[in-house]
Amino acid sequence: MTPDDATIAAWVALATTSRELLERAERALKSEGHPPLAWYDALLAVEKAGPGGIRPVALKDRLLLPQYGTSRLLDRMVRAGLLERRPCPGDARGQVIVPTAAGRAQRAAMWPAYARFLAAEIGERLDPGEAAELARLLDKLRGAAG
Amino acid sequence: MTPDDATIAAWVALATTSRELLERAERALKSEGHPPLAWYDALLAVEKAGPGGIRPVALKDRLLLPQYGTSRLLDRMVRAGLLERRPCPGDARGQVIVPTAAGRAQRAAMWPAYARFLAAEIGERLDPGEAAELARLLDKLRGAAG
DNA sequence: CCGATATAGATGCACATGCATCAACTTGCG
DNA sequence: CGCAAGTTGATGCATGTGCATCTATATCGG
């Protein structure tokens, strides 16, 4: 029942490393006057969805956010002029999210800082083989459902 | 300047896996009526500090929390009767944190649920060699400073 | 010993999050 | 069709977090 040492070490390393790196990523963006990481992810997901836009329901799954979290993130980003809510053709309950020109520009503006962060914090510390192995182990850990 | 694919894959896997697992850990504890994970970590750190207790300044480094976050976490845990603030001998600005009997009991009560979570989510999915390798790669990633 | 500077910890304010619930609409079943 | 059940998205309320700043004490340089 008690987890073995390697399990505990992996857990501790996962918790601490992810905390630290996410923290550094947020700071890297904020220090250049950019919005939080979550906005980048949202903009990217919306852009990748193509011209039809994306439903908030779908977005929440991609972003691993709770429903109300998604609703409010969209509120803020719409208020900031980066996204637009449109009525959803074929489902009057729903809506469809599309990026504005400012939204696309914002994401593009964030990328260099983000890329620099990734190169410095990961690219510099792990060679590609190690990075791939790390991704493999993490994906294995993520498993299917909870 | 643009990070290679393996770097990006590692980053995405790190962000998503840590989010999901931390989320599941919180749910596992909450579903049995326990306080959040951070309380476990704090109780453990305070207990491990020994009879002299621990300074909030030291605690904040161990828990990777900002100073004000530590201050407020301690507020809540003191209010809940799990920790006690004592004047710090030799530094009248400071204080020393010690666990109450209820605090020790709370941590002990949380451990089975936590251990079950770790065994199920990590022990079952990675063999000890993989877990150790994961810990090694993550520690490498954590690096020294930002 | 005194004043400048640094460190420990708390806190007011704005904003973000979790939880529960709601209103609107859609779907499936008799 | 018509009603029960499910899905989409929003929101009131309590709580948590980030930021800046404040107070009190400690330390260091002269």
mmCIF file of C-alpha atoms (C1' of nucleotides) in Angstrom:
data_model
loop_
_atom_site.group_PDB
_atom_site.id
_atom_site.type_symbol
_atom_site.label_atom_id
_atom_site.label_comp_id
_atom_site.label_asym_id
_atom_site.label_seq_id
_atom_site.Cartn_x
_atom_site.Cartn_y
_atom_site.Cartn_z
ATOM 1 C CA MET A 1 0.000 0.000 0.000
ATOM 2 C CA THR A 2 2.806 2.417 0.789
ATOM 3 C CA PRO A 3 4.284 3.628 -2.483
ATOM 4 C CA ASP A 4 7.907 2.768 -3.136
ATOM 5 C CA ASP A 5 10.673 5.349 -3.008
ATOM 6 C CA ALA A 6 10.925 5.814 -6.747
ATOM 7 C CA THR A 7 7.213 6.542 -6.955
ATOM 8 C CA ILE A 8 7.470 9.152 -4.261
ATOM 9 C CA ALA A 9 10.565 10.693 -5.824
ATOM 10 C CA ALA A 10 8.806 10.923 -9.181
ATOM 11 C CA TRP A 11 5.771 12.551 -7.597
ATOM 12 C CA VAL A 12 7.784 15.089 -5.653
ATOM 13 C CA ALA A 13 9.857 15.933 -8.714
ATOM 14 C CA LEU A 14 6.738 16.293 -10.830
ATOM 15 C CA ALA A 15 5.029 18.576 -8.357
ATOM 16 C CA THR A 16 8.018 20.799 -7.704
ATOM 17 C CA THR A 17 9.324 21.007 -11.252
ATOM 18 C CA SER A 18 5.972 21.779 -12.797
ATOM 19 C CA ARG A 19 5.290 24.440 -10.195
ATOM 20 C CA GLU A 20 8.617 26.110 -10.731
ATOM 21 C CA LEU A 21 8.563 26.024 -14.480
ATOM 22 C CA LEU A 22 4.986 27.237 -14.768
ATOM 23 C CA GLU A 23 5.847 30.029 -12.408
ATOM 24 C CA ARG A 24 8.870 30.978 -14.497
ATOM 25 C CA ALA A 25 6.846 30.846 -17.677
ATOM 26 C CA GLU A 26 4.257 33.218 -16.226
ATOM 27 C CA ARG A 27 6.965 35.592 -15.140
ATOM 28 C CA ALA A 28 8.688 35.462 -18.490
ATOM 29 C CA LEU A 29 5.473 36.511 -20.177
ATOM 30 C CA LYS A 30 4.391 39.051 -17.608
ATOM 31 C CA SER A 31 7.808 40.685 -17.533
ATOM 32 C CA GLU A 32 7.344 41.582 -21.174
ATOM 33 C CA GLY A 33 3.864 42.898 -20.585
ATOM 34 C CA HIS A 34 2.011 39.865 -21.911
ATOM 35 C CA PRO A 35 -1.120 38.215 -20.537
ATOM 36 C CA PRO A 36 -0.947 34.864 -18.711
ATOM 37 C CA LEU A 37 -0.007 31.549 -20.259
ATOM 38 C CA ALA A 38 -3.629 30.393 -20.252
ATOM 39 C CA TRP A 39 -4.464 33.144 -22.716
ATOM 40 C CA TYR A 40 -1.821 31.859 -25.097
ATOM 41 C CA ASP A 41 -3.217 28.349 -24.876
ATOM 42 C CA ALA A 42 -6.736 29.609 -25.443
ATOM 43 C CA LEU A 43 -5.749 31.742 -28.406
ATOM 44 C CA LEU A 44 -3.834 28.866 -29.933
ATOM 45 C CA ALA A 45 -6.706 26.432 -29.483
ATOM 46 C CA VAL A 46 -9.176 28.877 -30.982
ATOM 47 C CA GLU A 47 -6.928 29.622 -33.945
ATOM 48 C CA LYS A 48 -6.250 25.961 -34.583
ATOM 49 C CA ALA A 49 -9.972 25.275 -34.662
ATOM 50 C CA GLY A 50 -10.204 26.959 -38.038
ATOM 51 C CA PRO A 51 -12.725 29.339 -39.532
ATOM 52 C CA GLY A 52 -15.734 27.673 -37.919
ATOM 53 C CA GLY A 53 -14.509 28.648 -34.484
ATOM 54 C CA ILE A 54 -14.738 26.392 -31.478
ATOM 55 C CA ARG A 55 -17.409 25.655 -28.916
ATOM 56 C CA PRO A 56 -16.648 26.511 -25.297
ATOM 57 C CA VAL A 57 -17.489 22.929 -24.436
ATOM 58 C CA ALA A 58 -14.695 21.732 -26.683
ATOM 59 C CA LEU A 59 -12.336 24.385 -25.457
ATOM 60 C CA LYS A 60 -12.755 23.357 -21.855
ATOM 61 C CA ASP A 61 -11.606 19.841 -22.714
ATOM 62 C CA ARG A 62 -8.573 21.064 -24.592
ATOM 63 C CA LEU A 63 -7.550 23.492 -21.892
ATOM 64 C CA LEU A 64 -8.313 21.188 -18.981
ATOM 65 C CA LEU A 65 -10.405 23.879 -17.397
ATOM 66 C CA PRO A 66 -13.678 23.490 -15.536
ATOM 67 C CA GLN A 67 -16.765 24.732 -17.306
ATOM 68 C CA TYR A 68 -17.108 27.864 -15.218
ATOM 69 C CA GLY A 69 -13.422 28.554 -15.556
ATOM 70 C CA THR A 70 -13.745 28.471 -19.315
ATOM 71 C CA SER A 71 -16.771 30.711 -19.228
ATOM 72 C CA ARG A 72 -14.928 33.316 -17.226
ATOM 73 C CA LEU A 73 -11.688 33.089 -19.156
ATOM 74 C CA LEU A 74 -13.701 33.768 -22.279
ATOM 75 C CA ASP A 75 -15.411 36.694 -20.559
ATOM 76 C CA ARG A 76 -12.065 38.308 -19.873
ATOM 77 C CA MET A 77 -10.623 37.649 -23.275
ATOM 78 C CA VAL A 78 -13.717 38.942 -25.018
ATOM 79 C CA ARG A 79 -13.628 42.023 -22.822
ATOM 80 C CA ALA A 80 -9.984 42.450 -23.819
ATOM 81 C CA GLY A 81 -10.995 42.340 -27.452
ATOM 82 C CA LEU A 82 -9.065 39.162 -28.291
ATOM 83 C CA LEU A 83 -11.946 36.781 -28.896
ATOM 84 C CA GLU A 84 -15.476 37.063 -30.115
ATOM 85 C CA ARG A 85 -18.546 35.085 -29.088
ATOM 86 C CA ARG A 86 -20.894 34.203 -31.894
ATOM 87 C CA PRO A 87 -24.223 32.431 -31.835
ATOM 88 C CA CYS A 88 -23.764 28.785 -32.676
ATOM 89 C CA PRO A 89 -25.416 27.740 -35.909
ATOM 90 C CA GLY A 90 -27.549 24.724 -35.168
ATOM 91 C CA ASP A 91 -27.569 24.967 -31.379
ATOM 92 C CA ALA A 92 -29.276 27.966 -29.884
ATOM 93 C CA ARG A 93 -27.951 27.181 -26.409
ATOM 94 C CA GLY A 94 -24.415 27.363 -27.505
ATOM 95 C CA GLN A 95 -21.927 29.685 -29.006
ATOM 96 C CA VAL A 96 -18.853 29.605 -31.115
ATOM 97 C CA ILE A 97 -15.620 31.360 -30.281
ATOM 98 C CA VAL A 98 -13.472 33.000 -32.922
ATOM 99 C CA PRO A 99 -10.298 35.070 -32.608
ATOM 100 C CA THR A 100 -10.275 38.747 -33.473
ATOM 101 C CA ALA A 101 -7.430 40.285 -35.420
ATOM 102 C CA ALA A 102 -6.130 41.629 -32.125
ATOM 103 C CA GLY A 103 -6.312 38.116 -30.705
ATOM 104 C CA ARG A 104 -4.175 36.689 -33.474
ATOM 105 C CA ALA A 105 -1.745 39.550 -33.064
ATOM 106 C CA GLN A 106 -1.556 39.003 -29.332
ATOM 107 C CA ARG A 107 -0.704 35.342 -29.720
ATOM 108 C CA ALA A 108 1.916 36.113 -32.325
ATOM 109 C CA ALA A 109 3.417 38.733 -30.050
ATOM 110 C CA MET A 110 3.628 36.294 -27.164
ATOM 111 C CA TRP A 111 5.344 33.523 -29.058
ATOM 112 C CA PRO A 112 8.903 34.868 -29.101
ATOM 113 C CA ALA A 113 8.967 35.249 -25.317
ATOM 114 C CA TYR A 114 7.419 31.837 -24.909
ATOM 115 C CA ALA A 115 9.829 30.226 -27.352
ATOM 116 C CA ARG A 116 12.775 31.827 -25.613
ATOM 117 C CA PHE A 117 11.526 30.474 -22.324
ATOM 118 C CA LEU A 118 11.151 26.948 -23.699
ATOM 119 C CA ALA A 119 14.560 26.969 -25.326
ATOM 120 C CA ALA A 120 16.254 28.237 -22.178
ATOM 121 C CA GLU A 121 14.475 26.087 -19.633
ATOM 122 C CA ILE A 122 14.076 22.858 -21.559
ATOM 123 C CA GLY A 123 16.089 22.928 -24.760
ATOM 124 C CA GLU A 124 19.219 23.887 -22.880
ATOM 125 C CA ARG A 125 18.812 21.304 -20.162
ATOM 126 C CA LEU A 126 17.665 18.210 -22.003
ATOM 127 C CA ASP A 127 18.908 16.855 -25.280
ATOM 128 C CA PRO A 128 16.174 15.830 -27.717
ATOM 129 C CA GLY A 129 16.364 12.195 -26.691
ATOM 130 C CA GLU A 130 15.887 13.041 -23.058
ATOM 131 C CA ALA A 131 13.057 15.420 -23.848
ATOM 132 C CA ALA A 132 11.309 12.720 -25.848
ATOM 133 C CA GLU A 133 11.784 10.208 -23.070
ATOM 134 C CA LEU A 134 10.401 12.670 -20.545
ATOM 135 C CA ALA A 135 7.352 13.263 -22.701
ATOM 136 C CA ARG A 136 6.862 9.525 -23.064
ATOM 137 C CA LEU A 137 6.997 8.883 -19.334
ATOM 138 C CA LEU A 138 4.689 11.771 -18.555
ATOM 139 C CA ASP A 139 2.178 10.657 -21.135
ATOM 140 C CA LYS A 140 2.257 7.196 -19.706
ATOM 141 C CA LEU A 141 1.545 8.677 -16.321
ATOM 142 C CA ARG A 142 -1.344 10.700 -17.569
ATOM 143 C CA GLY A 143 -3.151 7.522 -18.388
ATOM 144 C CA ALA A 144 -6.702 7.558 -19.584
ATOM 145 C CA ALA A 145 -9.380 8.743 -17.189
ATOM 146 C CA GLY A 146 -9.605 9.489 -13.482
ATOM 147 C CA MET B 1 15.324 30.206 -31.411
ATOM 148 C CA THR B 2 12.233 28.119 -32.020
ATOM 149 C CA PRO B 3 12.337 25.136 -29.679
ATOM 150 C CA ASP B 4 12.543 21.712 -31.287
ATOM 151 C CA ASP B 5 9.603 19.315 -31.313
ATOM 152 C CA ALA B 6 10.858 17.182 -28.458
ATOM 153 C CA THR B 7 11.177 20.243 -26.258
ATOM 154 C CA ILE B 8 7.644 21.287 -27.010
ATOM 155 C CA ALA B 9 6.307 17.789 -26.487
ATOM 156 C CA ALA B 10 8.034 17.585 -23.122
ATOM 157 C CA TRP B 11 6.622 20.943 -22.069
ATOM 158 C CA VAL B 12 3.088 20.105 -23.107
ATOM 159 C CA ALA B 13 3.273 16.748 -21.386
ATOM 160 C CA LEU B 14 4.655 18.333 -18.246
ATOM 161 C CA ALA B 15 1.960 20.976 -18.108
ATOM 162 C CA THR B 16 -0.936 18.659 -18.808
ATOM 163 C CA THR B 17 0.186 15.733 -16.708
ATOM 164 C CA SER B 18 1.003 17.796 -13.669
ATOM 165 C CA ARG B 19 -2.312 19.613 -13.913
ATOM 166 C CA GLU B 20 -4.282 16.429 -14.180
ATOM 167 C CA LEU B 21 -2.491 14.562 -11.455
ATOM 168 C CA LEU B 22 -2.564 17.445 -9.010
ATOM 169 C CA GLU B 23 -6.241 17.821 -9.720
ATOM 170 C CA ARG B 24 -6.819 14.118 -9.067
ATOM 171 C CA ALA B 25 -4.789 14.240 -5.887
ATOM 172 C CA GLU B 26 -6.877 17.122 -4.578
ATOM 173 C CA ARG B 27 -10.053 15.265 -5.403
ATOM 174 C CA ALA B 28 -8.837 12.082 -3.788
ATOM 175 C CA LEU B 29 -8.209 13.956 -0.557
ATOM 176 C CA LYS B 30 -11.311 16.100 -0.659
ATOM 177 C CA SER B 31 -13.541 13.153 -1.440
ATOM 178 C CA GLU B 32 -12.564 11.658 1.893
ATOM 179 C CA GLY B 33 -13.147 14.897 3.715
ATOM 180 C CA HIS B 34 -9.511 15.937 3.983
ATOM 181 C CA PRO B 35 -7.981 19.371 3.533
ATOM 182 C CA PRO B 36 -5.954 20.263 0.431
ATOM 183 C CA LEU B 37 -2.621 18.796 -0.527
ATOM 184 C CA ALA B 38 -0.788 21.945 0.516
ATOM 185 C CA TRP B 39 -1.863 21.336 4.083
ATOM 186 C CA TYR B 40 -0.284 17.906 3.990
ATOM 187 C CA ASP B 41 2.957 19.336 2.703
ATOM 188 C CA ALA B 42 2.948 22.043 5.342
ATOM 189 C CA LEU B 43 2.210 19.614 8.149
ATOM 190 C CA LEU B 44 4.942 17.292 6.950
ATOM 191 C CA ALA B 45 7.489 20.074 6.688
ATOM 192 C CA VAL B 46 6.637 21.353 10.145
ATOM 193 C CA GLU B 47 6.800 17.894 11.679
ATOM 194 C CA LYS B 48 10.088 17.123 9.987
ATOM 195 C CA ALA B 49 11.581 20.297 11.379
ATOM 196 C CA GLY B 50 11.689 18.735 14.827
ATOM 197 C CA PRO B 51 10.909 20.068 18.278
ATOM 198 C CA GLY B 52 12.309 23.544 17.619
ATOM 199 C CA GLY B 53 9.639 24.169 15.033
ATOM 200 C CA ILE B 54 10.276 25.977 11.786
ATOM 201 C CA ARG B 55 10.382 29.611 10.735
ATOM 202 C CA PRO B 56 7.831 30.756 8.162
ATOM 203 C CA VAL B 57 10.747 32.033 6.104
ATOM 204 C CA ALA B 58 12.127 28.524 5.879
ATOM 205 C CA LEU B 59 8.737 27.027 5.253
ATOM 206 C CA LYS B 60 8.107 29.249 2.278
ATOM 207 C CA ASP B 61 11.264 27.947 0.608
ATOM 208 C CA ARG B 62 10.346 24.338 1.236
ATOM 209 C CA LEU B 63 6.794 24.742 0.021
ATOM 210 C CA LEU B 64 7.653 26.949 -2.946
ATOM 211 C CA LEU B 65 5.096 29.471 -1.798
ATOM 212 C CA PRO B 66 5.364 33.254 -1.878
ATOM 213 C CA GLN B 67 5.789 34.982 1.451
ATOM 214 C CA TYR B 68 2.224 36.237 1.651
ATOM 215 C CA GLY B 69 0.923 32.844 0.581
ATOM 216 C CA THR B 70 2.775 31.215 3.429
ATOM 217 C CA SER B 71 1.511 33.800 5.867
ATOM 218 C CA ARG B 72 -2.077 33.132 4.894
ATOM 219 C CA LEU B 73 -1.745 29.377 4.714
ATOM 220 C CA LEU B 74 -0.465 29.493 8.271
ATOM 221 C CA ASP B 75 -3.373 31.736 9.254
ATOM 222 C CA ARG B 76 -5.844 29.154 8.040
ATOM 223 C CA MET B 77 -4.066 26.205 9.564
ATOM 224 C CA VAL B 78 -3.693 27.951 12.892
ATOM 225 C CA ARG B 79 -7.364 28.869 12.791
ATOM 226 C CA ALA B 80 -8.118 25.214 12.095
ATOM 227 C CA GLY B 81 -6.135 24.257 15.178
ATOM 228 C CA LEU B 82 -3.478 22.276 13.315
ATOM 229 C CA LEU B 83 -0.490 24.533 13.862
ATOM 230 C CA GLU B 84 0.644 26.938 16.489
ATOM 231 C CA ARG B 85 2.578 30.166 16.114
ATOM 232 C CA ARG B 86 5.137 30.818 18.813
ATOM 233 C CA PRO B 87 7.415 33.754 19.373
ATOM 234 C CA CYS B 88 10.828 33.068 17.965
ATOM 235 C CA PRO B 89 13.558 32.884 20.544
ATOM 236 C CA GLY B 90 16.319 35.204 19.458
ATOM 237 C CA ASP B 91 14.395 37.119 16.813
ATOM 238 C CA ALA B 92 11.548 39.255 17.993
ATOM 239 C CA ARG B 93 10.351 39.913 14.458
ATOM 240 C CA GLY B 94 9.889 36.296 13.745
ATOM 241 C CA GLN B 95 7.979 33.311 14.897
ATOM 242 C CA VAL B 96 8.290 29.596 15.001
ATOM 243 C CA ILE B 97 5.658 27.187 13.804
ATOM 244 C CA VAL B 98 4.949 23.924 15.590
ATOM 245 C CA PRO B 99 2.288 21.296 14.976
ATOM 246 C CA THR B 100 -0.500 20.702 17.460
ATOM 247 C CA ALA B 101 -1.598 17.203 18.385
ATOM 248 C CA ALA B 102 -4.552 17.716 16.050
ATOM 249 C CA GLY B 103 -2.120 18.705 13.315
ATOM 250 C CA ARG B 104 -0.124 15.522 13.652
ATOM 251 C CA ALA B 105 -3.329 13.530 13.694
ATOM 252 C CA GLN B 106 -4.590 15.277 10.599
ATOM 253 C CA ARG B 107 -1.459 14.466 8.651
ATOM 254 C CA ALA B 108 -1.545 10.855 9.757
ATOM 255 C CA ALA B 109 -5.188 10.637 8.736
ATOM 256 C CA MET B 110 -4.426 12.008 5.285
ATOM 257 C CA TRP B 111 -1.583 9.659 4.487
ATOM 258 C CA PRO B 112 -3.562 6.520 3.586
ATOM 259 C CA ALA B 113 -5.605 8.380 1.001
ATOM 260 C CA TYR B 114 -2.485 10.039 -0.351
ATOM 261 C CA ALA B 115 -0.570 6.769 -0.462
ATOM 262 C CA ARG B 116 -3.419 5.073 -2.260
ATOM 263 C CA PHE B 117 -3.448 7.862 -4.803
ATOM 264 C CA LEU B 118 0.296 7.606 -5.413
ATOM 265 C CA ALA B 119 0.220 3.852 -5.748
ATOM 266 C CA ALA B 120 -2.691 3.956 -8.177
ATOM 267 C CA GLU B 121 -1.582 6.857 -10.332
ATOM 268 C CA ILE B 122 2.155 6.330 -10.387
ATOM 269 C CA GLY B 123 3.089 2.972 -8.901
ATOM 270 C CA GLU B 124 0.693 1.188 -11.228
ATOM 271 C CA ARG B 125 1.773 3.013 -14.338
ATOM 272 C CA LEU B 126 5.531 3.184 -14.055
ATOM 273 C CA ASP B 127 7.896 0.499 -12.892
ATOM 274 C CA PRO B 128 10.517 1.648 -10.396
ATOM 275 C CA GLY B 129 13.135 2.136 -13.085
ATOM 276 C CA GLU B 130 10.866 4.369 -15.094
ATOM 277 C CA ALA B 131 9.829 6.317 -12.021
ATOM 278 C CA ALA B 132 13.458 6.900 -11.131
ATOM 279 C CA GLU B 133 14.248 7.996 -14.669
ATOM 280 C CA LEU B 134 11.308 10.382 -14.636
ATOM 281 C CA ALA B 135 12.494 11.875 -11.370
ATOM 282 C CA ARG B 136 15.973 12.245 -12.776
ATOM 283 C CA LEU B 137 14.821 14.063 -15.904
ATOM 284 C CA LEU B 138 12.509 16.338 -13.963
ATOM 285 C CA ASP B 139 15.226 17.217 -11.481
ATOM 286 C CA LYS B 140 17.535 18.002 -14.348
ATOM 287 C CA LEU B 141 14.896 20.282 -15.725
ATOM 288 C CA ARG B 142 14.386 22.065 -12.490
ATOM 289 C CA GLY B 143 17.932 23.278 -12.682
ATOM 290 C CA ALA B 144 19.277 25.725 -10.177
ATOM 291 C CA ALA B 145 17.845 29.227 -10.314
ATOM 292 C CA GLY B 146 15.643 31.173 -12.710
ATOM 293 C "C1'" DC C 1 25.799 54.355 19.935
ATOM 294 C "C1'" DC C 2 23.187 56.070 15.772
ATOM 295 C "C1'" DG C 3 21.268 56.162 11.421
ATOM 296 C "C1'" DA C 4 20.754 53.629 6.899
ATOM 297 C "C1'" DT C 5 19.484 49.462 5.056
ATOM 298 C "C1'" DA C 6 17.839 44.766 5.112
ATOM 299 C "C1'" DT C 7 14.730 41.060 6.716
ATOM 300 C "C1'" DA C 8 10.327 38.866 8.943
ATOM 301 C "C1'" DG C 9 5.819 38.806 8.606
ATOM 302 C "C1'" DA C 10 0.958 40.904 7.907
ATOM 303 C "C1'" DT C 11 -2.573 43.045 5.151
ATOM 304 C "C1'" DG C 12 -5.820 46.074 1.878
ATOM 305 C "C1'" DC C 13 -7.272 45.691 -2.531
ATOM 306 C "C1'" DA C 14 -8.251 43.770 -6.931
ATOM 307 C "C1'" DC C 15 -8.836 39.751 -9.293
ATOM 308 C "C1'" DA C 16 -9.220 34.540 -9.977
ATOM 309 C "C1'" DT C 17 -11.279 30.020 -8.608
ATOM 310 C "C1'" DG C 18 -14.448 26.396 -6.640
ATOM 311 C "C1'" DC C 19 -18.954 25.175 -5.720
ATOM 312 C "C1'" DA C 20 -23.581 25.089 -6.301
ATOM 313 C "C1'" DT C 21 -27.253 26.340 -8.976
ATOM 314 C "C1'" DC C 22 -29.875 28.375 -12.639
ATOM 315 C "C1'" DA C 23 -31.975 29.354 -17.158
ATOM 316 C "C1'" DA C 24 -32.207 28.155 -21.797
ATOM 317 C "C1'" DC C 25 -32.308 24.892 -25.101
ATOM 318 C "C1'" DT C 26 -32.016 20.024 -27.105
ATOM 319 C "C1'" DT C 27 -32.900 15.171 -27.222
ATOM 320 C "C1'" DG C 28 -34.991 10.895 -26.481
ATOM 321 C "C1'" DC C 29 -38.962 8.183 -25.277
ATOM 322 C "C1'" DG C 30 -43.696 7.049 -24.818
ATOM 323 C "C1'" DC D 1 -46.584 15.779 -30.248
ATOM 324 C "C1'" DG D 2 -45.279 16.433 -25.177
ATOM 325 C "C1'" DC D 3 -42.802 15.746 -21.211
ATOM 326 C "C1'" DA D 4 -38.544 13.954 -18.629
ATOM 327 C "C1'" DA D 5 -33.795 14.030 -18.792
ATOM 328 C "C1'" DG D 6 -29.469 15.816 -20.577
ATOM 329 C "C1'" DT D 7 -26.413 19.518 -22.256
ATOM 330 C "C1'" DT D 8 -24.692 24.370 -22.761
ATOM 331 C "C1'" DG D 9 -23.260 28.228 -20.677
ATOM 332 C "C1'" DA D 10 -23.678 31.940 -16.909
ATOM 333 C "C1'" DT D 11 -23.513 33.534 -12.181
ATOM 334 C "C1'" DG D 12 -23.861 34.558 -6.698
ATOM 335 C "C1'" DC D 13 -21.176 33.626 -3.044
ATOM 336 C "C1'" DA D 14 -17.317 32.306 -0.382
ATOM 337 C "C1'" DT D 15 -12.607 31.585 -0.585
ATOM 338 C "C1'" DG D 16 -7.830 31.823 -2.478
ATOM 339 C "C1'" DT D 17 -3.963 34.482 -4.849
ATOM 340 C "C1'" DG D 18 -0.951 38.361 -6.616
ATOM 341 C "C1'" DC D 19 0.737 42.740 -5.848
ATOM 342 C "C1'" DA D 20 2.135 46.453 -3.352
ATOM 343 C "C1'" DT D 21 2.966 48.248 0.852
ATOM 344 C "C1'" DC D 22 3.369 48.572 5.866
ATOM 345 C "C1'" DT D 23 5.212 47.753 10.619
ATOM 346 C "C1'" DA D 24 8.585 46.010 13.545
ATOM 347 C "C1'" DT D 25 12.881 44.326 14.411
ATOM 348 C "C1'" DA D 26 17.705 43.220 13.136
ATOM 349 C "C1'" DT D 27 22.175 44.239 11.190
ATOM 350 C "C1'" DC D 28 25.843 46.834 9.356
ATOM 351 C "C1'" DG D 29 28.850 50.930 8.682
ATOM 352 C "C1'" DG D 30 30.754 54.607 10.738
#
